[in-house]
Amino acid sequence: MVIVPRIAVVSCLSTTPFIYGIRHEGNLRAELSLSAPSETTRLFADGLADLALIPAAAYPTLKEARLVTEYCVGGVPKSLSALLACDDPLVEAWKPYGKLPCAFALWVARPEVEPETVEALQYALTYGLERGYEAILESPFADDPGRAYEGLAHFDYIFDNQKDKALKKFWDSGLKVAPRTNPG
């Protein structure tokens, strides 16, 4: 019996390539749920999603979560000036760490998710990131694809050691951040 993984993803500009990859890459058959950040966290916490892109601030509160894939939704110092100018409380809390690279959202999986499923997700995310403009053309942002594609340049999708260290410092600071219901 084939088990179709349930994937929860925040629906916003920054996740457009991920959504496109999950929908179009042929090796990952999944049930996709698009929602607000707090809803993706709730779906995962309640066991209604097997994999999820969750706000990084929520990760320490999820006992069943394990980080997966080499991707995130993040930024690096040179692109953070645009991100830090906004009034989103996930972003607002990062301002004291503005010189560090950051990851605003992370991919997590439940413990029982098979390595093959995580590998298929990784491949689908890569597929989508390699086709960012096509993803925009198929998204709610297609009305102004040039501007939307430029907006993607403010994000860095690689979850590297620097972002991992910065996140650990952020989590260790004890800040508690509740994600907004509409990421914009």
PDB file of N, CA and C in Angstrom, residues 76-152:
ATOM      1  N   VAL A  76      19.697  36.558   3.758  1.00  0.00           N
ATOM      2  CA  VAL A  76      21.084  36.815   4.129  1.00  0.00           C
ATOM      3  C   VAL A  76      21.204  38.306   4.423  1.00  0.00           C
ATOM      4  N   PRO A  77      22.249  38.737   5.132  1.00  0.00           N
ATOM      5  CA  PRO A  77      22.316  40.140   5.551  1.00  0.00           C
ATOM      6  C   PRO A  77      22.040  41.163   4.460  1.00  0.00           C
ATOM      7  N   LYS A  78      22.536  40.986   3.242  1.00  0.00           N
ATOM      8  CA  LYS A  78      22.316  42.021   2.231  1.00  0.00           C
ATOM      9  C   LYS A  78      20.852  42.103   1.798  1.00  0.00           C
ATOM     10  N   SER A  79      20.096  41.012   1.858  1.00  0.00           N
ATOM     11  CA  SER A  79      18.686  41.061   1.488  1.00  0.00           C
ATOM     12  C   SER A  79      17.787  41.304   2.692  1.00  0.00           C
ATOM     13  N   LEU A  80      18.323  41.208   3.886  1.00  0.00           N
ATOM     14  CA  LEU A  80      17.502  41.363   5.082  1.00  0.00           C
ATOM     15  C   LEU A  80      16.980  42.778   5.274  1.00  0.00           C
ATOM     16  N   SER A  81      17.659  43.776   4.707  1.00  0.00           N
ATOM     17  CA  SER A  81      17.188  45.144   4.916  1.00  0.00           C
ATOM     18  C   SER A  81      15.750  45.293   4.427  1.00  0.00           C
ATOM     19  N   ALA A  82      15.422  44.705   3.294  1.00  0.00           N
ATOM     20  CA  ALA A  82      14.038  44.767   2.794  1.00  0.00           C
ATOM     21  C   ALA A  82      13.105  43.958   3.687  1.00  0.00           C
ATOM     22  N   LEU A  83      13.548  42.801   4.110  1.00  0.00           N
ATOM     23  CA  LEU A  83      12.705  41.956   4.959  1.00  0.00           C
ATOM     24  C   LEU A  83      12.496  42.581   6.327  1.00  0.00           C
ATOM     25  N   LEU A  84      13.537  43.152   6.890  1.00  0.00           N
ATOM     26  CA  LEU A  84      13.449  43.710   8.238  1.00  0.00           C
ATOM     27  C   LEU A  84      12.676  45.025   8.283  1.00  0.00           C
ATOM     28  N   ALA A  85      12.409  45.613   7.123  1.00  0.00           N
ATOM     29  CA  ALA A  85      11.625  46.840   7.073  1.00  0.00           C
ATOM     30  C   ALA A  85      10.137  46.561   7.254  1.00  0.00           C
ATOM     31  N   CYS A  86       9.718  45.323   7.110  1.00  0.00           N
ATOM     32  CA  CYS A  86       8.298  45.001   7.244  1.00  0.00           C
ATOM     33  C   CYS A  86       7.912  44.865   8.712  1.00  0.00           C
ATOM     34  N   ASP A  87       6.587  44.765   8.971  1.00  0.00           N
ATOM     35  CA  ASP A  87       6.107  44.727  10.351  1.00  0.00           C
ATOM     36  C   ASP A  87       5.630  43.345  10.793  1.00  0.00           C
ATOM     37  N   ASP A  88       6.086  42.292  10.171  1.00  0.00           N
ATOM     38  CA  ASP A  88       5.713  40.929  10.530  1.00  0.00           C
ATOM     39  C   ASP A  88       6.421  40.541  11.826  1.00  0.00           C
ATOM     40  N   PRO A  89       5.662  40.043  12.875  1.00  0.00           N
ATOM     41  CA  PRO A  89       6.284  39.693  14.158  1.00  0.00           C
ATOM     42  C   PRO A  89       7.330  38.548  13.997  1.00  0.00           C
ATOM     43  N   LEU A  90       7.288  37.672  13.099  1.00  0.00           N
ATOM     44  CA  LEU A  90       8.401  36.712  12.966  1.00  0.00           C
ATOM     45  C   LEU A  90       9.662  37.421  12.555  1.00  0.00           C
ATOM     46  N   VAL A  91       9.526  38.350  11.638  1.00  0.00           N
ATOM     47  CA  VAL A  91      10.640  39.163  11.130  1.00  0.00           C
ATOM     48  C   VAL A  91      11.073  40.192  12.173  1.00  0.00           C
ATOM     49  N   GLU A  92      10.094  40.821  12.836  1.00  0.00           N
ATOM     50  CA  GLU A  92      10.386  41.844  13.851  1.00  0.00           C
ATOM     51  C   GLU A  92      11.314  41.302  14.934  1.00  0.00           C
ATOM     52  N   ALA A  93      11.063  40.072  15.375  1.00  0.00           N
ATOM     53  CA  ALA A  93      11.864  39.474  16.439  1.00  0.00           C
ATOM     54  C   ALA A  93      13.303  39.235  16.005  1.00  0.00           C
ATOM     55  N   TRP A  94      13.538  39.188  14.698  1.00  0.00           N
ATOM     56  CA  TRP A  94      14.876  38.926  14.186  1.00  0.00           C
ATOM     57  C   TRP A  94      15.739  40.188  14.160  1.00  0.00           C
ATOM     58  N   LYS A  95      15.141  41.370  14.300  1.00  0.00           N
ATOM     59  CA  LYS A  95      15.899  42.624  14.158  1.00  0.00           C
ATOM     60  C   LYS A  95      17.161  42.694  15.007  1.00  0.00           C
ATOM     61  N   PRO A  96      17.177  42.207  16.271  1.00  0.00           N
ATOM     62  CA  PRO A  96      18.433  42.244  17.025  1.00  0.00           C
ATOM     63  C   PRO A  96      19.524  41.351  16.425  1.00  0.00           C
ATOM     64  N   TYR A  97      19.114  40.426  15.560  1.00  0.00           N
ATOM     65  CA  TYR A  97      20.067  39.498  14.944  1.00  0.00           C
ATOM     66  C   TYR A  97      20.295  39.843  13.473  1.00  0.00           C
ATOM     67  N   GLY A  98      19.979  41.073  13.083  1.00  0.00           N
ATOM     68  CA  GLY A  98      19.983  41.506  11.693  1.00  0.00           C
ATOM     69  C   GLY A  98      21.283  41.307  10.940  1.00  0.00           C
ATOM     70  N   LYS A  99      22.373  41.141  11.630  1.00  0.00           N
ATOM     71  CA  LYS A  99      23.653  40.928  10.947  1.00  0.00           C
ATOM     72  C   LYS A  99      23.879  39.458  10.607  1.00  0.00           C
ATOM     73  N   LEU A 100      23.024  38.598  11.121  1.00  0.00           N
ATOM     74  CA  LEU A 100      23.165  37.164  10.885  1.00  0.00           C
ATOM     75  C   LEU A 100      22.211  36.706   9.784  1.00  0.00           C
ATOM     76  N   PRO A 101      22.594  35.666   9.052  1.00  0.00           N
ATOM     77  CA  PRO A 101      21.630  35.099   8.093  1.00  0.00           C
ATOM     78  C   PRO A 101      20.483  34.478   8.891  1.00  0.00           C
ATOM     79  N   CYS A 102      19.321  34.393   8.279  1.00  0.00           N
ATOM     80  CA  CYS A 102      18.198  33.847   9.036  1.00  0.00           C
ATOM     81  C   CYS A 102      17.384  32.878   8.209  1.00  0.00           C
ATOM     82  N   ALA A 103      16.641  32.069   8.894  1.00  0.00           N
ATOM     83  CA  ALA A 103      15.668  31.170   8.280  1.00  0.00           C
ATOM     84  C   ALA A 103      14.342  31.456   8.963  1.00  0.00           C
ATOM     85  N   PHE A 104      13.384  31.976   8.201  1.00  0.00           N
ATOM     86  CA  PHE A 104      12.079  32.295   8.758  1.00  0.00           C
ATOM     87  C   PHE A 104      11.179  31.071   8.830  1.00  0.00           C
ATOM     88  N   ALA A 105      11.377  30.124   7.909  1.00  0.00           N
ATOM     89  CA  ALA A 105      10.545  28.923   7.873  1.00  0.00           C
ATOM     90  C   ALA A 105      11.418  27.716   7.545  1.00  0.00           C
ATOM     91  N   LEU A 106      11.092  26.590   8.176  1.00  0.00           N
ATOM     92  CA  LEU A 106      11.887  25.363   8.044  1.00  0.00           C
ATOM     93  C   LEU A 106      11.002  24.193   7.637  1.00  0.00           C
ATOM     94  N   TRP A 107      11.595  23.241   6.933  1.00  0.00           N
ATOM     95  CA  TRP A 107      10.895  22.007   6.580  1.00  0.00           C
ATOM     96  C   TRP A 107      11.081  20.990   7.706  1.00  0.00           C
ATOM     97  N   VAL A 108       9.971  20.449   8.181  1.00  0.00           N
ATOM     98  CA  VAL A 108      10.015  19.428   9.221  1.00  0.00           C
ATOM     99  C   VAL A 108       9.206  18.209   8.784  1.00  0.00           C
ATOM    100  N   ALA A 109       9.537  17.079   9.396  1.00  0.00           N
ATOM    101  CA  ALA A 109       8.817  15.834   9.136  1.00  0.00           C
ATOM    102  C   ALA A 109       8.528  15.149  10.461  1.00  0.00           C
ATOM    103  N   ARG A 110       7.499  14.355  10.466  1.00  0.00           N
ATOM    104  CA  ARG A 110       7.182  13.510  11.608  1.00  0.00           C
ATOM    105  C   ARG A 110       8.187  12.361  11.616  1.00  0.00           C
ATOM    106  N   PRO A 111       8.449  11.752  12.769  1.00  0.00           N
ATOM    107  CA  PRO A 111       9.457  10.687  12.871  1.00  0.00           C
ATOM    108  C   PRO A 111       9.203   9.496  11.942  1.00  0.00           C
ATOM    109  N   GLU A 112       7.949   9.167  11.681  1.00  0.00           N
ATOM    110  CA  GLU A 112       7.639   7.983  10.875  1.00  0.00           C
ATOM    111  C   GLU A 112       7.733   8.201   9.366  1.00  0.00           C
ATOM    112  N   VAL A 113       8.014   9.429   8.922  1.00  0.00           N
ATOM    113  CA  VAL A 113       8.137   9.688   7.485  1.00  0.00           C
ATOM    114  C   VAL A 113       9.393   9.001   6.962  1.00  0.00           C
ATOM    115  N   GLU A 114       9.204   8.211   5.916  1.00  0.00           N
ATOM    116  CA  GLU A 114      10.291   7.427   5.322  1.00  0.00           C
ATOM    117  C   GLU A 114      11.347   8.327   4.677  1.00  0.00           C
ATOM    118  N   PRO A 115      12.618   7.918   4.711  1.00  0.00           N
ATOM    119  CA  PRO A 115      13.681   8.683   4.057  1.00  0.00           C
ATOM    120  C   PRO A 115      13.422   8.884   2.563  1.00  0.00           C
ATOM    121  N   GLU A 116      12.784   7.932   1.922  1.00  0.00           N
ATOM    122  CA  GLU A 116      12.483   8.049   0.492  1.00  0.00           C
ATOM    123  C   GLU A 116      11.506   9.203   0.235  1.00  0.00           C
ATOM    124  N   THR A 117      10.579   9.397   1.152  1.00  0.00           N
ATOM    125  CA  THR A 117       9.614  10.497   1.015  1.00  0.00           C
ATOM    126  C   THR A 117      10.317  11.833   1.180  1.00  0.00           C
ATOM    127  N   VAL A 118      11.209  11.923   2.151  1.00  0.00           N
ATOM    128  CA  VAL A 118      11.981  13.152   2.355  1.00  0.00           C
ATOM    129  C   VAL A 118      12.846  13.432   1.129  1.00  0.00           C
ATOM    130  N   GLU A 119      13.448  12.396   0.573  1.00  0.00           N
ATOM    131  CA  GLU A 119      14.267  12.557  -0.636  1.00  0.00           C
ATOM    132  C   GLU A 119      13.421  13.046  -1.809  1.00  0.00           C
ATOM    133  N   ALA A 120      12.216  12.496  -1.955  1.00  0.00           N
ATOM    134  CA  ALA A 120      11.320  12.940  -3.023  1.00  0.00           C
ATOM    135  C   ALA A 120      10.911  14.399  -2.819  1.00  0.00           C
ATOM    136  N   LEU A 121      10.676  14.800  -1.562  1.00  0.00           N
ATOM    137  CA  LEU A 121      10.360  16.198  -1.267  1.00  0.00           C
ATOM    138  C   LEU A 121      11.538  17.089  -1.633  1.00  0.00           C
ATOM    139  N   GLN A 122      12.734  16.685  -1.232  1.00  0.00           N
ATOM    140  CA  GLN A 122      13.943  17.457  -1.549  1.00  0.00           C
ATOM    141  C   GLN A 122      14.055  17.680  -3.061  1.00  0.00           C
ATOM    142  N   TYR A 123      13.817  16.635  -3.816  1.00  0.00           N
ATOM    143  CA  TYR A 123      13.911  16.728  -5.274  1.00  0.00           C
ATOM    144  C   TYR A 123      12.829  17.665  -5.818  1.00  0.00           C
ATOM    145  N   ALA A 124      11.616  17.571  -5.272  1.00  0.00           N
ATOM    146  CA  ALA A 124      10.530  18.434  -5.719  1.00  0.00           C
ATOM    147  C   ALA A 124      10.823  19.900  -5.409  1.00  0.00           C
ATOM    148  N   LEU A 125      11.392  20.175  -4.235  1.00  0.00           N
ATOM    149  CA  LEU A 125      11.732  21.553  -3.869  1.00  0.00           C
ATOM    150  C   LEU A 125      12.806  22.107  -4.796  1.00  0.00           C
ATOM    151  N   THR A 126      13.804  21.283  -5.106  1.00  0.00           N
ATOM    152  CA  THR A 126      14.852  21.687  -6.054  1.00  0.00           C
ATOM    153  C   THR A 126      14.229  22.006  -7.416  1.00  0.00           C
ATOM    154  N   TYR A 127      13.348  21.128  -7.867  1.00  0.00           N
ATOM    155  CA  TYR A 127      12.650  21.299  -9.143  1.00  0.00           C
ATOM    156  C   TYR A 127      11.945  22.655  -9.175  1.00  0.00           C
ATOM    157  N   GLY A 128      11.219  22.972  -8.120  1.00  0.00           N
ATOM    158  CA  GLY A 128      10.505  24.238  -8.064  1.00  0.00           C
ATOM    159  C   GLY A 128      11.417  25.448  -8.024  1.00  0.00           C
ATOM    160  N   LEU A 129      12.486  25.368  -7.243  1.00  0.00           N
ATOM    161  CA  LEU A 129      13.424  26.488  -7.161  1.00  0.00           C
ATOM    162  C   LEU A 129      14.128  26.738  -8.487  1.00  0.00           C
ATOM    163  N   GLU A 130      14.365  25.691  -9.238  1.00  0.00           N
ATOM    164  CA  GLU A 130      14.994  25.841 -10.557  1.00  0.00           C
ATOM    165  C   GLU A 130      14.039  26.445 -11.584  1.00  0.00           C
ATOM    166  N   ARG A 131      12.769  26.534 -11.251  1.00  0.00           N
ATOM    167  CA  ARG A 131      11.745  27.032 -12.166  1.00  0.00           C
ATOM    168  C   ARG A 131      10.942  28.154 -11.509  1.00  0.00           C
ATOM    169  N   GLY A 132      11.644  29.065 -10.869  1.00  0.00           N
ATOM    170  CA  GLY A 132      11.002  30.145 -10.123  1.00  0.00           C
ATOM    171  C   GLY A 132      10.058  30.996 -10.954  1.00  0.00           C
ATOM    172  N   TYR A 133      10.466  31.349 -12.176  1.00  0.00           N
ATOM    173  CA  TYR A 133       9.611  32.199 -12.994  1.00  0.00           C
ATOM    174  C   TYR A 133       8.355  31.456 -13.435  1.00  0.00           C
ATOM    175  N   GLU A 134       8.512  30.195 -13.823  1.00  0.00           N
ATOM    176  CA  GLU A 134       7.343  29.391 -14.191  1.00  0.00           C
ATOM    177  C   GLU A 134       6.398  29.264 -13.006  1.00  0.00           C
ATOM    178  N   ALA A 135       6.970  29.131 -11.799  1.00  0.00           N
ATOM    179  CA  ALA A 135       6.160  29.035 -10.587  1.00  0.00           C
ATOM    180  C   ALA A 135       5.336  30.310 -10.396  1.00  0.00           C
ATOM    181  N   ILE A 136       5.948  31.460 -10.623  1.00  0.00           N
ATOM    182  CA  ILE A 136       5.251  32.736 -10.495  1.00  0.00           C
ATOM    183  C   ILE A 136       4.103  32.820 -11.496  1.00  0.00           C
ATOM    184  N   LEU A 137       4.350  32.391 -12.740  1.00  0.00           N
ATOM    185  CA  LEU A 137       3.319  32.484 -13.775  1.00  0.00           C
ATOM    186  C   LEU A 137       2.088  31.647 -13.452  1.00  0.00           C
ATOM    187  N   GLU A 138       2.242  30.648 -12.622  1.00  0.00           N
ATOM    188  CA  GLU A 138       1.139  29.765 -12.257  1.00  0.00           C
ATOM    189  C   GLU A 138       0.561  30.098 -10.877  1.00  0.00           C
ATOM    190  N   SER A 139       0.989  31.168 -10.307  1.00  0.00           N
ATOM    191  CA  SER A 139       0.617  31.507  -8.930  1.00  0.00           C
ATOM    192  C   SER A 139      -0.363  32.683  -8.886  1.00  0.00           C
ATOM    193  N   PRO A 140      -0.844  33.021  -7.692  1.00  0.00           N
ATOM    194  CA  PRO A 140      -1.688  34.214  -7.548  1.00  0.00           C
ATOM    195  C   PRO A 140      -0.929  35.513  -7.847  1.00  0.00           C
ATOM    196  N   PHE A 141       0.387  35.431  -8.005  1.00  0.00           N
ATOM    197  CA  PHE A 141       1.209  36.614  -8.249  1.00  0.00           C
ATOM    198  C   PHE A 141       1.474  36.839  -9.741  1.00  0.00           C
ATOM    199  N   ALA A 142       0.758  36.111 -10.613  1.00  0.00           N
ATOM    200  CA  ALA A 142       0.988  36.163 -12.055  1.00  0.00           C
ATOM    201  C   ALA A 142       0.567  37.491 -12.678  1.00  0.00           C
ATOM    202  N   ASP A 143      -0.217  38.309 -11.972  1.00  0.00           N
ATOM    203  CA  ASP A 143      -0.636  39.596 -12.525  1.00  0.00           C
ATOM    204  C   ASP A 143       0.551  40.513 -12.807  1.00  0.00           C
ATOM    205  N   ASP A 144       1.580  40.429 -11.990  1.00  0.00           N
ATOM    206  CA  ASP A 144       2.805  41.215 -12.183  1.00  0.00           C
ATOM    207  C   ASP A 144       4.006  40.293 -11.974  1.00  0.00           C
ATOM    208  N   PRO A 145       4.240  39.386 -12.934  1.00  0.00           N
ATOM    209  CA  PRO A 145       5.276  38.366 -12.731  1.00  0.00           C
ATOM    210  C   PRO A 145       6.679  38.930 -12.570  1.00  0.00           C
ATOM    211  N   GLY A 146       7.003  40.017 -13.256  1.00  0.00           N
ATOM    212  CA  GLY A 146       8.337  40.606 -13.123  1.00  0.00           C
ATOM    213  C   GLY A 146       8.599  41.087 -11.714  1.00  0.00           C
ATOM    214  N   ARG A 147       7.629  41.785 -11.168  1.00  0.00           N
ATOM    215  CA  ARG A 147       7.779  42.287  -9.796  1.00  0.00           C
ATOM    216  C   ARG A 147       7.828  41.135  -8.795  1.00  0.00           C
ATOM    217  N   ALA A 148       6.971  40.130  -8.988  1.00  0.00           N
ATOM    218  CA  ALA A 148       6.954  38.974  -8.081  1.00  0.00           C
ATOM    219  C   ALA A 148       8.279  38.226  -8.149  1.00  0.00           C
ATOM    220  N   TYR A 149       8.811  38.056  -9.343  1.00  0.00           N
ATOM    221  CA  TYR A 149      10.084  37.341  -9.491  1.00  0.00           C
ATOM    222  C   TYR A 149      11.208  38.119  -8.825  1.00  0.00           C
ATOM    223  N   GLU A 150      11.184  39.454  -8.945  1.00  0.00           N
ATOM    224  CA  GLU A 150      12.171  40.287  -8.234  1.00  0.00           C
ATOM    225  C   GLU A 150      12.027  40.111  -6.730  1.00  0.00           C
ATOM    226  N   GLY A 151      10.796  39.955  -6.250  1.00  0.00           N
ATOM    227  CA  GLY A 151      10.549  39.753  -4.830  1.00  0.00           C
ATOM    228  C   GLY A 151      11.199  38.483  -4.311  1.00  0.00           C
ATOM    229  N   LEU A 152      11.254  37.455  -5.149  1.00  0.00           N
ATOM    230  CA  LEU A 152      11.897  36.203  -4.737  1.00  0.00           C
ATOM    231  C   LEU A 152      13.386  36.398  -4.459  1.00  0.00           C
TER     232      LEU A 152
END
